[in-house]
Coordinates of C-alpha atoms in Angstrom, one line a residue:
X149 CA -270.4 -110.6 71.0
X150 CA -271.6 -110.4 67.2
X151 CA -271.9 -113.2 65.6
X152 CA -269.6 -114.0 62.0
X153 CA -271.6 -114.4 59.2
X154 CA -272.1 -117.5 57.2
X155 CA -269.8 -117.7 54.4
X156 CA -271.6 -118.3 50.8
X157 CA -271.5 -121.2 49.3
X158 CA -270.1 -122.0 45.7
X159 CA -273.3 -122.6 43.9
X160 CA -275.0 -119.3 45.8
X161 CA -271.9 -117.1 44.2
X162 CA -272.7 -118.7 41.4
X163 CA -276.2 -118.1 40.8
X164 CA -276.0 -114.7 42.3
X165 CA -273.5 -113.7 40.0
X166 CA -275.4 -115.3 36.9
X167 CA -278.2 -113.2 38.0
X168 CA -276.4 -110.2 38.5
X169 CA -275.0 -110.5 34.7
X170 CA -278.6 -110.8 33.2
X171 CA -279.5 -108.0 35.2
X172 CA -276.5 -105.9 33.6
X173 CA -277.3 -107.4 29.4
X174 CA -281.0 -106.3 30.1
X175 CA -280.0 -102.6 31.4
X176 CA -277.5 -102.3 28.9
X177 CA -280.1 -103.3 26.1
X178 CA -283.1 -101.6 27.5
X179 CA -281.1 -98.7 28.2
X180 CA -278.7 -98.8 25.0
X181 CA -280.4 -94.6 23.5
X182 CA -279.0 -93.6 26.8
X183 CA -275.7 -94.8 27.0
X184 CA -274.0 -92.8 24.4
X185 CA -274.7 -89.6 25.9
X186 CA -273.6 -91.3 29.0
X187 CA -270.1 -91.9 27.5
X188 CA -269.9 -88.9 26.2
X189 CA -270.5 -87.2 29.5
X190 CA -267.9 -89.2 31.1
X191 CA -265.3 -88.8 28.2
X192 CA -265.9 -84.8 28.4
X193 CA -265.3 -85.0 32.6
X194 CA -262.4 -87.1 31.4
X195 CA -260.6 -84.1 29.4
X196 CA -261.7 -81.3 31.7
X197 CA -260.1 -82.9 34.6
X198 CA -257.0 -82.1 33.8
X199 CA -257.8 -78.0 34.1
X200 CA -259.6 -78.4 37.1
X201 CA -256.5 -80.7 38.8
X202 CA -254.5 -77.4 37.5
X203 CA -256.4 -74.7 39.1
X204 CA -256.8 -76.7 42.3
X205 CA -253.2 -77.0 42.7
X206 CA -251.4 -74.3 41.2
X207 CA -253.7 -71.5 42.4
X208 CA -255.6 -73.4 45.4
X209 CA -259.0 -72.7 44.0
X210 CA -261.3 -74.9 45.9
X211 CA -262.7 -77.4 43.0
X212 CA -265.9 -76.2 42.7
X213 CA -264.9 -72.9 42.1
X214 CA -262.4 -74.5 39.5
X215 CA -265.2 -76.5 37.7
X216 CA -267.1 -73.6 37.4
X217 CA -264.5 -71.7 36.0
X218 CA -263.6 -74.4 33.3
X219 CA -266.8 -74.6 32.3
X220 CA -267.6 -70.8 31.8
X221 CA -264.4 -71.0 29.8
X222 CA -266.2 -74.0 27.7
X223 CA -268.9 -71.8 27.4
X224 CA -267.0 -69.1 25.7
X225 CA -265.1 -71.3 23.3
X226 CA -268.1 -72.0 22.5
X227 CA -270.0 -68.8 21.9
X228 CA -266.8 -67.6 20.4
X229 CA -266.7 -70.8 17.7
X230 CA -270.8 -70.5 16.8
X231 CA -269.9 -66.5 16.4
X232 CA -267.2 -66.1 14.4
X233 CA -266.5 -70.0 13.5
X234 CA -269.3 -70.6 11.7
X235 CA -269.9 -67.4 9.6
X236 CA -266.2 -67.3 8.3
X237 CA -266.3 -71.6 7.5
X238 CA -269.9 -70.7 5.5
X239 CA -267.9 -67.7 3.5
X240 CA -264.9 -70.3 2.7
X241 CA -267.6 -72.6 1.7
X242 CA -269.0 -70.2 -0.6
X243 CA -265.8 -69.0 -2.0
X244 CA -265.4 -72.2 -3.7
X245 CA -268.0 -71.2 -6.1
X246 CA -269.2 -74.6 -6.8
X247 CA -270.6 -74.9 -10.1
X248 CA -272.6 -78.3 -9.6
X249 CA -273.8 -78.4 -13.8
X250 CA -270.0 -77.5 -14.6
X251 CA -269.0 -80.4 -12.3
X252 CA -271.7 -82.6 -13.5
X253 CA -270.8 -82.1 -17.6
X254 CA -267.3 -82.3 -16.4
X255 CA -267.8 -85.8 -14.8
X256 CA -270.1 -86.6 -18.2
X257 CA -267.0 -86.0 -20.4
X258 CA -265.0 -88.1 -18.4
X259 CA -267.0 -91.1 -17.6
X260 CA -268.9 -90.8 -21.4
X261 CA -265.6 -92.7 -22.5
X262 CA -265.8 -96.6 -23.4
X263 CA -263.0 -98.0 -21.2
X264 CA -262.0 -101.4 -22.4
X265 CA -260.1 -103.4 -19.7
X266 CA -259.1 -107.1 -20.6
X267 CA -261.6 -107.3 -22.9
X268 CA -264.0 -106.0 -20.9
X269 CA -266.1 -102.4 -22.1
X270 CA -267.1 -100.4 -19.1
X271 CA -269.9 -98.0 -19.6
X272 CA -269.1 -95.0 -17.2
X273 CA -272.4 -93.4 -18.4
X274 CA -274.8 -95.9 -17.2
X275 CA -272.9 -95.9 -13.5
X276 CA -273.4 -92.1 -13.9
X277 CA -277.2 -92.1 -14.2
X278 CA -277.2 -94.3 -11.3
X279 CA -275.6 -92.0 -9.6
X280 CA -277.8 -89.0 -10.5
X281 CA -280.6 -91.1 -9.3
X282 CA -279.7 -91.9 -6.2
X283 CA -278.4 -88.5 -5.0
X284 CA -281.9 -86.9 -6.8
X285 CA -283.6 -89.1 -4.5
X286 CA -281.5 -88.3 -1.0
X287 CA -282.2 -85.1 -1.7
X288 CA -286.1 -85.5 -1.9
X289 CA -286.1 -87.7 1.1
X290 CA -283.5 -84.5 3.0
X291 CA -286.2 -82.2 1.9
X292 CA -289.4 -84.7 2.6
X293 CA -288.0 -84.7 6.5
X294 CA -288.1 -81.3 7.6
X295 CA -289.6 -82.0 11.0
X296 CA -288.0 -85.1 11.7
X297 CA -284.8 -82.6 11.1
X298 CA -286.2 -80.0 13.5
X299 CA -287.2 -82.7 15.6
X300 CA -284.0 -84.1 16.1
X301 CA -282.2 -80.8 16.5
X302 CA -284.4 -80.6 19.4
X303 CA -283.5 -83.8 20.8
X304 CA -279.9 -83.2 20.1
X305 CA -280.1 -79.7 21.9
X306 CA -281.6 -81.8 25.0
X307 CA -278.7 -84.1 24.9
X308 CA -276.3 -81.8 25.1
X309 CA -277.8 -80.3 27.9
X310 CA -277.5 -84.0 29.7
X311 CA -274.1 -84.4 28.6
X312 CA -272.7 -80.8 30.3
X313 CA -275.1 -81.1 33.5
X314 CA -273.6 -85.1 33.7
X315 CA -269.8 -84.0 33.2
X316 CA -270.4 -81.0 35.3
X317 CA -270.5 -83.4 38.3
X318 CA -268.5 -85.6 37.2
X319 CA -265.6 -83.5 37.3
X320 CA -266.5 -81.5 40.3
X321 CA -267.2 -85.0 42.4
X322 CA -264.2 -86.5 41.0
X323 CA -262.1 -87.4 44.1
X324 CA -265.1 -88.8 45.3
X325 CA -266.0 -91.0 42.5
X326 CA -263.0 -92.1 42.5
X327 CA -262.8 -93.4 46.1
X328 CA -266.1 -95.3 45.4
X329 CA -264.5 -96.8 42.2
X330 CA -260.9 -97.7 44.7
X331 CA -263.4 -98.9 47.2
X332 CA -264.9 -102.1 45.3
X333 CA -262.4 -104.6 44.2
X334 CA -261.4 -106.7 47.6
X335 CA -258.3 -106.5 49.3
X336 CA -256.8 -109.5 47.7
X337 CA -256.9 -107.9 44.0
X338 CA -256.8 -104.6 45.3
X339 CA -253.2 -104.1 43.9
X340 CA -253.8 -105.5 40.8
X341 CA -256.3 -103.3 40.1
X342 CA -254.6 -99.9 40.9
X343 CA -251.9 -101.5 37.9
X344 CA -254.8 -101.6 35.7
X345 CA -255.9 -98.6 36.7
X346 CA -252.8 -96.7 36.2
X347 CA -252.1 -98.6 32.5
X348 CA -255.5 -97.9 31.3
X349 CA -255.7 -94.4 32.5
X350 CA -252.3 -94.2 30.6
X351 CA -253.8 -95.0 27.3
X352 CA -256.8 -93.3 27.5
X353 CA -254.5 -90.0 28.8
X354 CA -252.4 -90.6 26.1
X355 CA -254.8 -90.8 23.4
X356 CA -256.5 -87.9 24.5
X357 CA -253.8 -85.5 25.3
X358 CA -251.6 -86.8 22.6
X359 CA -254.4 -86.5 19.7
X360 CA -255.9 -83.2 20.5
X361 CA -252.8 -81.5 20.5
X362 CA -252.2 -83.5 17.2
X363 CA -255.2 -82.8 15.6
X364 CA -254.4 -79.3 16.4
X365 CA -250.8 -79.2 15.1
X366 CA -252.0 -80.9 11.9
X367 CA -255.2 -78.6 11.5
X368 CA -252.9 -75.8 11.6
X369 CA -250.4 -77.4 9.0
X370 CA -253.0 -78.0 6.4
X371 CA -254.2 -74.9 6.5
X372 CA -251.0 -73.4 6.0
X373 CA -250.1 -75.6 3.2
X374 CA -253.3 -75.2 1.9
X375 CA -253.4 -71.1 1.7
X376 CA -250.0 -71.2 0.2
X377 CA -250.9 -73.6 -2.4
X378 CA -254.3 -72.0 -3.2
X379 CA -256.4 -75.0 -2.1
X380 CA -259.9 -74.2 -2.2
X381 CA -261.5 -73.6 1.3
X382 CA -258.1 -73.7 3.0
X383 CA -259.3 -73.5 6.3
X384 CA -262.3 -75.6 6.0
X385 CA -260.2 -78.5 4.6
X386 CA -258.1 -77.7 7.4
X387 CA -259.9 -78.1 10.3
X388 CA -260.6 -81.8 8.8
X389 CA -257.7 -82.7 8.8
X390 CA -257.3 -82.0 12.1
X391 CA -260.4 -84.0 13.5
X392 CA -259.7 -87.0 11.1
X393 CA -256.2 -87.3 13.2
X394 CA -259.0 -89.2 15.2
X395 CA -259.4 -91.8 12.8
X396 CA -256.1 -93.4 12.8
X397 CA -255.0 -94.7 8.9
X398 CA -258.3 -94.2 7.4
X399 CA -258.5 -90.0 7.9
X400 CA -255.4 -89.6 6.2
X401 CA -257.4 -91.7 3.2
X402 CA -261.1 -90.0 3.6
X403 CA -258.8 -86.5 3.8
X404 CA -256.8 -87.3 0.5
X405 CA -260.0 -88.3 -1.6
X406 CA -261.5 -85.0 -0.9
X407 CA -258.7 -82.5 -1.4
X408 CA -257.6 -84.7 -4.7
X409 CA -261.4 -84.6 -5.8
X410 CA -261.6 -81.2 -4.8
X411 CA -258.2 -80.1 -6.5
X412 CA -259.0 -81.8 -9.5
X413 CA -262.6 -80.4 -10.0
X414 CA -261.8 -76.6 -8.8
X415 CA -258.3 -75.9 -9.2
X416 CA -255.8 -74.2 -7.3
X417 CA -256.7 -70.4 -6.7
X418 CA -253.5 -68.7 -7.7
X419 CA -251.2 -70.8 -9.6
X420 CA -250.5 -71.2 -13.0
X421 CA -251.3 -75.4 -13.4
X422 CA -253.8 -77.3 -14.7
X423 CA -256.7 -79.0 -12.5
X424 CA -254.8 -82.4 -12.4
X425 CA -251.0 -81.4 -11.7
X426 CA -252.5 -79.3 -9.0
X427 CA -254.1 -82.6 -7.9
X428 CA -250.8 -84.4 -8.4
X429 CA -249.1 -82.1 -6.2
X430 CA -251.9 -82.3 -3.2
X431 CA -250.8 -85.9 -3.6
X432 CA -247.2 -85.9 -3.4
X433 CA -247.8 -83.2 -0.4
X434 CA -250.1 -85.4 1.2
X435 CA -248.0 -88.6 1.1
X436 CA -244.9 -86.6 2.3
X437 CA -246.6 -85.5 5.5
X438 CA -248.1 -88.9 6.0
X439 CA -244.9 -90.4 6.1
X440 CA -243.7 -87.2 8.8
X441 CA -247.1 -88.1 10.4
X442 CA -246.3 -91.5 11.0
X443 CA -242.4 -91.9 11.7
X444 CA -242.1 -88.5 13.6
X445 CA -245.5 -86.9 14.7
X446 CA -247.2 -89.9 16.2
X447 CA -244.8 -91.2 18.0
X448 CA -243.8 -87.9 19.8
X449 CA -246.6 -86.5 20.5
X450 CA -249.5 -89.4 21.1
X451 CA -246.6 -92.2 22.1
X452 CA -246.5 -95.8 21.8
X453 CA -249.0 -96.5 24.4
X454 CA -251.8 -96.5 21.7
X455 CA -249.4 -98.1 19.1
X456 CA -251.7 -100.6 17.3
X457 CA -250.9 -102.0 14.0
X458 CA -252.6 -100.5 11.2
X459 CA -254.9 -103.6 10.2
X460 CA -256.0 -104.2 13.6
X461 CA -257.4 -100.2 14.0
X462 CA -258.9 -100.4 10.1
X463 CA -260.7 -103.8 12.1
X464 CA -261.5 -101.6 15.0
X465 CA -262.9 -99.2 13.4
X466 CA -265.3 -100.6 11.4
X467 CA -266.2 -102.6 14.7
X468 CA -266.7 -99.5 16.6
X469 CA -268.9 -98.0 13.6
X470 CA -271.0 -101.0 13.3
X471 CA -271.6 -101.3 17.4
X472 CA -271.3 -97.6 18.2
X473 CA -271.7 -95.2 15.4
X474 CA -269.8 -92.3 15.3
X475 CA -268.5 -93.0 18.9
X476 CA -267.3 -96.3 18.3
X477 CA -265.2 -95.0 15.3
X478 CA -263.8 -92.6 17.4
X479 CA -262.8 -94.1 20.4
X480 CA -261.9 -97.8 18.7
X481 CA -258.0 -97.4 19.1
X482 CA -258.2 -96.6 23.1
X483 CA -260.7 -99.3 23.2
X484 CA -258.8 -102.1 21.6
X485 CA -255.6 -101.0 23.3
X486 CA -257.3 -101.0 26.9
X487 CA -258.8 -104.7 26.0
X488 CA -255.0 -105.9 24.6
X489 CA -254.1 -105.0 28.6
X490 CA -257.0 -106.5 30.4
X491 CA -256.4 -109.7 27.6
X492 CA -252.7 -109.9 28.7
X493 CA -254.1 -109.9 32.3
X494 CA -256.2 -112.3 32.3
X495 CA -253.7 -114.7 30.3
X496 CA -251.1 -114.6 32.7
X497 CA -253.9 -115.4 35.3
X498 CA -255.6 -118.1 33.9
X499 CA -251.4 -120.2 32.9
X500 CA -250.3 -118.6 36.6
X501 CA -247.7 -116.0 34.9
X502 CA -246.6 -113.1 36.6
X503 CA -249.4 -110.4 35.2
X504 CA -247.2 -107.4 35.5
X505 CA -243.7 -108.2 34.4
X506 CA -240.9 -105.7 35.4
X507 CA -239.5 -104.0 32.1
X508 CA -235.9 -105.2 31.2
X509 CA -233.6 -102.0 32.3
X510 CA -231.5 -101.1 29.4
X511 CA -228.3 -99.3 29.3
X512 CA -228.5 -95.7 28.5
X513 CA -227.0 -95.3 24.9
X514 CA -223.6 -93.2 25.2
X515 CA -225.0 -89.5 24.4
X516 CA -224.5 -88.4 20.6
X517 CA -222.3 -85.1 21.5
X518 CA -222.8 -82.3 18.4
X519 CA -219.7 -80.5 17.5
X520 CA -220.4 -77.4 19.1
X521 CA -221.1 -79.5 22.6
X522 CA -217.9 -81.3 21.9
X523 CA -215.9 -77.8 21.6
X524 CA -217.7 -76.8 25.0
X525 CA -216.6 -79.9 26.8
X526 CA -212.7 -79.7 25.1
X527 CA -212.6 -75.8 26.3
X528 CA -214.1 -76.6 29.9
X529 CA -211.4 -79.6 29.9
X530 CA -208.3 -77.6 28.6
X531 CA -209.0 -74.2 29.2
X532 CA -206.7 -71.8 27.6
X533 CA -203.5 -70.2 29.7
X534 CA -203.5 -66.5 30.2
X535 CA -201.1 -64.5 28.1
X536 CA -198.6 -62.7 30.6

């Protein structure tokens, strides 16, 4: 008959699992140029799921046959994009017809004026030499660095190699992964973490699903708006709109800058109004759709799962910029809202609160019948008698 095995004692848990979380702080450090691809990797898996969970149930393609397939679609999107994408955004680019000395005397005549504010003279001159200086120098260093340019395209090339092969078996081992990842907590907490589970692969499905078909729809918008308006590059200026949905109450104010700036410098292509009405009414456009953004857009399409205030994502973001860079910009609201649930968690833990409360069940509002449902419902009631 085999033996039990000894039972650990306190201080051995202990100093294991101090030891364990140095180990984990020196691979995260030493390792820190290869987690972002990482991430990316398992963010990309994360979205491509969803088609492969599709074909494998819908048309019973075994899933490696349906990884394969979603990735040689990938693959075409993206030929497709570099192909036709790229050559039409350069010719929208170049149909601005940018007059950099125009813009540069223009911005002269306007910051050449003495402002006097309480007293106070501002020279707008000496702010733009500055200016000039510093972008004359950028410019020198952007042309001093041609091999460290070529150099990282290289190394950028590489990682997205990395990042496809990674995803690639991320999504087709999925089911597996996934058992692993079931596998660890032990039995006591195993039902508190399948809640977790569920809640943060709510918010993560949410933000995901809910912003790329919302970057989409608003892409689209802008672009409409702006070729009926006569915005300069239309569809450039579309398109970012549509990936600064990402950056929740700061795109909307990085995307107004530039089509004001842009409007105000250029002009509007076909009508009849001066360089700042035009800008006036790329305002008033933008701040109407921000507030259809916000009340109607959001809410319908992303959900309240993600719902953050707008201080506490402004705080996130520039968090997630200062830690992660690009990446921590973009994923800071599904971050913060997956730490509010693992907070709330460990709250009700630590004071001995129930940790998942049961929502309070509501009455159903009485249904708001429209006048042609309420004519239905009165002929269905009292149909009419037959003339003999």
């Amino acid at each position: 008959m085999r033996k039990p095995h000894a039972a650990w004692s306190w201080q051995t848990k202990w100093t294991v699992s101090l030891m364990l979380l140095a180990l984990g702080v020196y691979l995260l450090t030493r390792f820190r140029e290869l987690w972002p691809p990482l991430i990316v990797a398992v963010l990309l898996a994360y979205v491509l799921s969803w088609p492969v969970e599709l074909l494998t149930k819908r048309f019973r393609l075994a899933r490696g046959w349906a990884t394969a397939l979603v990735y040689l679609l990938l693959f075409a999107v993206l030929l497709v994009t570099l192909l036709v994408g790229v050559p039409l955004l350069v010719g929208q680019v170049q149909s601005l017809n940018l007059d950099v000395q125009r813009l540069i005397l223009q911005a002269e005549s306007i910051l050449g004026q003495r402002i006097v504010i309480a007293g106070q003279v501002l020279d707008g001159q000496q702010a733009l030499e500055q200016l000039r200086g510093v972008l004359q120098q950028g410019i020198e260093a952007l042309l001093s660095s041609t091999l460290s340019i070529v150099v990282n395209v290289v190394s950028s090339v590489a990682l997205g190699v990395f990042v496809l092969i990674i995803s690639f078996y991320l999504v087709k081992d999925a089911p597996l992964v996934k058992a692993y990842l079931d596998s660890l907590p032990p039995p006591p907490f195993q039902e508190d973490y399948q809640r977790l589970r569920r809640e943060i692969s709510a918010i993560w499905g949410a933000f995901f699903r809910g912003q790329l078909t919302l970057a989409a729809v608003v892409g689209g918008l802008f672009t409409v708006i702006g070729l009926i308006v006569g915005l300069p590059g239309a569809i450039p200026m579309g398109i970012l709109a549509g990936l600064l949905e990402f950056l929740p109450s700061l795109g909307h104010g990085i995307w107004l800058t530039l089509a004001s700036l842009l409007a105000f410098f250029v002009g509007s292509t076909w009508l009849p109004l001066p360089n700042w009405a035009f800008a006036a009414l790329i305002i008033g456009i933008h701040l109407i759709f921000q507030q259809v953004d916000i009340n109607y857009l959001i809410p319908r399409i992303v959900g309240r799962r993600v719902h953050l205030h707008p201080m506490v994502v402004i705080l996130g973001i520039l968090a997630g910029a200062i830690l992660g860079g690009v990446l921590g910009v973009l994923l800071a609201s599904p971050t913060i809202a997956s730490l509010r649930v693992l907070g709330r968690y460990v709250y009700a833990r630590l004071f001995d609160l129930d940790p998942f409360p049961s929502p309070v069940s509501e009455p159903l509002p009485p249904p708001n019948l429209q006048w042609w449902q309420k004519r239905s419902t009165s002929r269905r009631r009292f149909p009419r008698r037959r003339r003999r």
